[in-house]
Protein backbone atom coordinates (compact mmCIF):
# COMPACT_ATOMS: atom_id res chain seq x y z
CA UNK A 1 0.00 0.00 0.00
CA UNK A 2 1.09 3.53 -0.65
CA UNK A 3 1.85 5.54 2.47
CA UNK A 4 -0.48 8.35 3.61
CA UNK A 5 -3.24 7.88 1.00
CA UNK A 6 -5.60 5.61 2.95
CA UNK A 7 -7.93 6.77 5.73
CA UNK A 8 -7.17 5.69 9.28
CA UNK A 9 -8.98 2.43 10.14
CA UNK A 10 -9.62 2.11 13.88
CA UNK A 11 -12.09 0.68 16.44
CA UNK A 12 -15.35 2.64 16.75
CA UNK A 13 -18.54 2.13 18.79
CA UNK A 14 -21.83 2.52 16.92
CA UNK A 15 -24.88 3.23 19.08
CA UNK A 16 -28.50 2.92 17.95
CA UNK A 17 -30.23 5.89 19.58
CA UNK A 18 -33.72 4.36 19.42
CA UNK A 19 -32.91 1.10 21.24
CA UNK A 20 -29.67 2.00 23.05
CA UNK A 21 -27.99 -0.97 21.32
CA UNK A 22 -24.23 -0.57 20.82
CA UNK A 23 -21.58 -2.56 19.03
CA UNK A 24 -17.85 -2.24 18.60
CA UNK A 25 -16.36 -2.60 15.14
CA UNK A 26 -13.65 -1.08 12.99
CA UNK A 27 -14.34 1.87 10.73
CA UNK A 28 -12.79 4.88 9.05
CA UNK A 29 -15.40 7.17 10.63
CA UNK A 30 -14.39 9.41 13.50
CA UNK A 31 -16.21 11.45 16.10
CA UNK A 32 -15.46 13.97 18.81
CA UNK A 33 -17.70 12.02 21.21
CA UNK A 34 -16.21 9.06 23.05
CA UNK A 35 -17.64 6.26 25.14
CA UNK A 36 -16.10 3.83 27.61
CA UNK A 37 -16.60 0.30 26.29
CA UNK A 38 -16.91 -2.99 28.23
CA UNK A 39 -13.16 -3.58 28.05
CA UNK A 40 -12.47 -0.31 29.91
CA UNK A 41 -11.05 1.55 26.89
CA UNK A 42 -12.47 4.71 25.35
CA UNK A 43 -13.57 4.63 21.71
CA UNK A 44 -15.10 7.20 19.35
CA UNK A 45 -18.93 7.07 19.42
CA UNK A 46 -21.01 7.22 16.25
CA UNK A 47 -24.77 7.57 16.81
CA UNK A 48 -27.05 5.94 14.24
CA UNK A 49 -30.83 5.95 13.78
CA UNK A 50 -31.38 2.37 12.62
CA UNK A 51 -29.50 -0.85 13.32
CA UNK A 52 -30.37 -4.54 13.34
CA UNK A 53 -31.88 -4.03 16.81
CA UNK A 54 -34.46 -1.51 15.60
CA UNK A 55 -35.04 -2.24 11.90
CA UNK A 56 -38.46 -3.86 11.33
CA UNK A 57 -37.09 -6.48 8.93
CA UNK A 58 -34.62 -7.83 11.50
CA UNK A 59 -36.92 -7.54 14.53
CA UNK A 60 -39.75 -9.48 12.89
CA UNK A 61 -42.18 -6.56 13.02
CA UNK A 62 -42.10 -6.07 9.26
CA UNK A 63 -45.60 -5.77 7.82
CA UNK A 64 -46.54 -6.13 4.19
CA UNK A 65 -49.39 -3.79 3.34
CA UNK A 66 -51.33 -4.22 0.13
CA UNK A 67 -52.11 -0.60 -0.64
CA UNK A 68 -54.89 -0.10 -3.11
CA UNK A 69 -55.51 -3.79 -3.74
CA UNK A 70 -52.52 -4.28 -6.02
CA UNK A 71 -52.66 -8.06 -5.72
CA UNK A 72 -56.38 -8.16 -6.59
CA UNK A 73 -55.79 -5.79 -9.50
CA UNK A 74 -52.99 -8.03 -10.79
CA UNK A 75 -55.14 -11.17 -10.46
CA UNK A 76 -58.09 -9.53 -12.28
CA UNK A 77 -55.88 -8.30 -15.11
CA UNK A 78 -54.06 -11.57 -15.78
CA UNK A 79 -56.68 -14.12 -14.74
CA UNK A 80 -58.93 -13.12 -17.66
CA UNK A 81 -56.20 -13.83 -20.23
CA UNK A 82 -55.94 -17.56 -19.48
mmCIF file of C-alpha atoms in Angstrom:
data_model
loop_
_atom_site.group_PDB
_atom_site.id
_atom_site.type_symbol
_atom_site.label_atom_id
_atom_site.label_comp_id
_atom_site.label_asym_id
_atom_site.label_seq_id
_atom_site.Cartn_x
_atom_site.Cartn_y
_atom_site.Cartn_z
ATOM 1 C CA UNK A 1 0.000 0.000 0.000
ATOM 2 C CA UNK A 2 1.092 3.529 -0.648
ATOM 3 C CA UNK A 3 1.851 5.544 2.465
ATOM 4 C CA UNK A 4 -0.481 8.345 3.605
ATOM 5 C CA UNK A 5 -3.236 7.878 0.996
ATOM 6 C CA UNK A 6 -5.595 5.611 2.945
ATOM 7 C CA UNK A 7 -7.927 6.769 5.734
ATOM 8 C CA UNK A 8 -7.174 5.690 9.281
ATOM 9 C CA UNK A 9 -8.980 2.427 10.136
ATOM 10 C CA UNK A 10 -9.620 2.113 13.875
ATOM 11 C CA UNK A 11 -12.094 0.676 16.438
ATOM 12 C CA UNK A 12 -15.352 2.640 16.745
ATOM 13 C CA UNK A 13 -18.537 2.128 18.794
ATOM 14 C CA UNK A 14 -21.828 2.517 16.917
ATOM 15 C CA UNK A 15 -24.882 3.232 19.077
ATOM 16 C CA UNK A 16 -28.504 2.917 17.946
ATOM 17 C CA UNK A 17 -30.226 5.893 19.579
ATOM 18 C CA UNK A 18 -33.724 4.358 19.420
ATOM 19 C CA UNK A 19 -32.915 1.098 21.240
ATOM 20 C CA UNK A 20 -29.674 2.005 23.054
ATOM 21 C CA UNK A 21 -27.992 -0.973 21.325
ATOM 22 C CA UNK A 22 -24.235 -0.565 20.820
ATOM 23 C CA UNK A 23 -21.582 -2.561 19.026
ATOM 24 C CA UNK A 24 -17.845 -2.240 18.599
ATOM 25 C CA UNK A 25 -16.356 -2.602 15.137
ATOM 26 C CA UNK A 26 -13.650 -1.079 12.994
ATOM 27 C CA UNK A 27 -14.340 1.867 10.727
ATOM 28 C CA UNK A 28 -12.787 4.880 9.046
ATOM 29 C CA UNK A 29 -15.404 7.169 10.625
ATOM 30 C CA UNK A 30 -14.393 9.407 13.495
ATOM 31 C CA UNK A 31 -16.206 11.453 16.101
ATOM 32 C CA UNK A 32 -15.462 13.973 18.811
ATOM 33 C CA UNK A 33 -17.703 12.020 21.214
ATOM 34 C CA UNK A 34 -16.209 9.056 23.047
ATOM 35 C CA UNK A 35 -17.641 6.261 25.141
ATOM 36 C CA UNK A 36 -16.102 3.834 27.609
ATOM 37 C CA UNK A 37 -16.602 0.298 26.294
ATOM 38 C CA UNK A 38 -16.915 -2.987 28.232
ATOM 39 C CA UNK A 39 -13.157 -3.580 28.051
ATOM 40 C CA UNK A 40 -12.471 -0.307 29.907
ATOM 41 C CA UNK A 41 -11.046 1.545 26.894
ATOM 42 C CA UNK A 42 -12.470 4.715 25.353
ATOM 43 C CA UNK A 43 -13.565 4.633 21.709
ATOM 44 C CA UNK A 44 -15.103 7.197 19.346
ATOM 45 C CA UNK A 45 -18.926 7.065 19.419
ATOM 46 C CA UNK A 46 -21.014 7.222 16.248
ATOM 47 C CA UNK A 47 -24.771 7.571 16.810
ATOM 48 C CA UNK A 48 -27.050 5.937 14.243
ATOM 49 C CA UNK A 49 -30.832 5.954 13.782
ATOM 50 C CA UNK A 50 -31.383 2.373 12.617
ATOM 51 C CA UNK A 51 -29.503 -0.846 13.317
ATOM 52 C CA UNK A 52 -30.367 -4.536 13.337
ATOM 53 C CA UNK A 53 -31.882 -4.033 16.809
ATOM 54 C CA UNK A 54 -34.463 -1.505 15.597
ATOM 55 C CA UNK A 55 -35.041 -2.238 11.895
ATOM 56 C CA UNK A 56 -38.463 -3.855 11.329
ATOM 57 C CA UNK A 57 -37.089 -6.477 8.933
ATOM 58 C CA UNK A 58 -34.617 -7.834 11.503
ATOM 59 C CA UNK A 59 -36.917 -7.536 14.534
ATOM 60 C CA UNK A 60 -39.753 -9.484 12.885
ATOM 61 C CA UNK A 61 -42.178 -6.561 13.021
ATOM 62 C CA UNK A 62 -42.097 -6.073 9.263
ATOM 63 C CA UNK A 63 -45.597 -5.774 7.816
ATOM 64 C CA UNK A 64 -46.545 -6.133 4.187
ATOM 65 C CA UNK A 65 -49.393 -3.789 3.343
ATOM 66 C CA UNK A 66 -51.332 -4.219 0.130
ATOM 67 C CA UNK A 67 -52.115 -0.600 -0.637
ATOM 68 C CA UNK A 68 -54.895 -0.100 -3.112
ATOM 69 C CA UNK A 69 -55.507 -3.794 -3.739
ATOM 70 C CA UNK A 70 -52.516 -4.279 -6.018
ATOM 71 C CA UNK A 71 -52.660 -8.058 -5.717
ATOM 72 C CA UNK A 72 -56.379 -8.157 -6.593
ATOM 73 C CA UNK A 73 -55.793 -5.788 -9.505
ATOM 74 C CA UNK A 74 -52.993 -8.030 -10.793
ATOM 75 C CA UNK A 75 -55.143 -11.167 -10.456
ATOM 76 C CA UNK A 76 -58.094 -9.529 -12.278
ATOM 77 C CA UNK A 77 -55.884 -8.305 -15.107
ATOM 78 C CA UNK A 78 -54.059 -11.573 -15.780
ATOM 79 C CA UNK A 79 -56.684 -14.124 -14.736
ATOM 80 C CA UNK A 80 -58.933 -13.124 -17.660
ATOM 81 C CA UNK A 81 -56.196 -13.832 -20.230
ATOM 82 C CA UNK A 82 -55.943 -17.564 -19.477
#
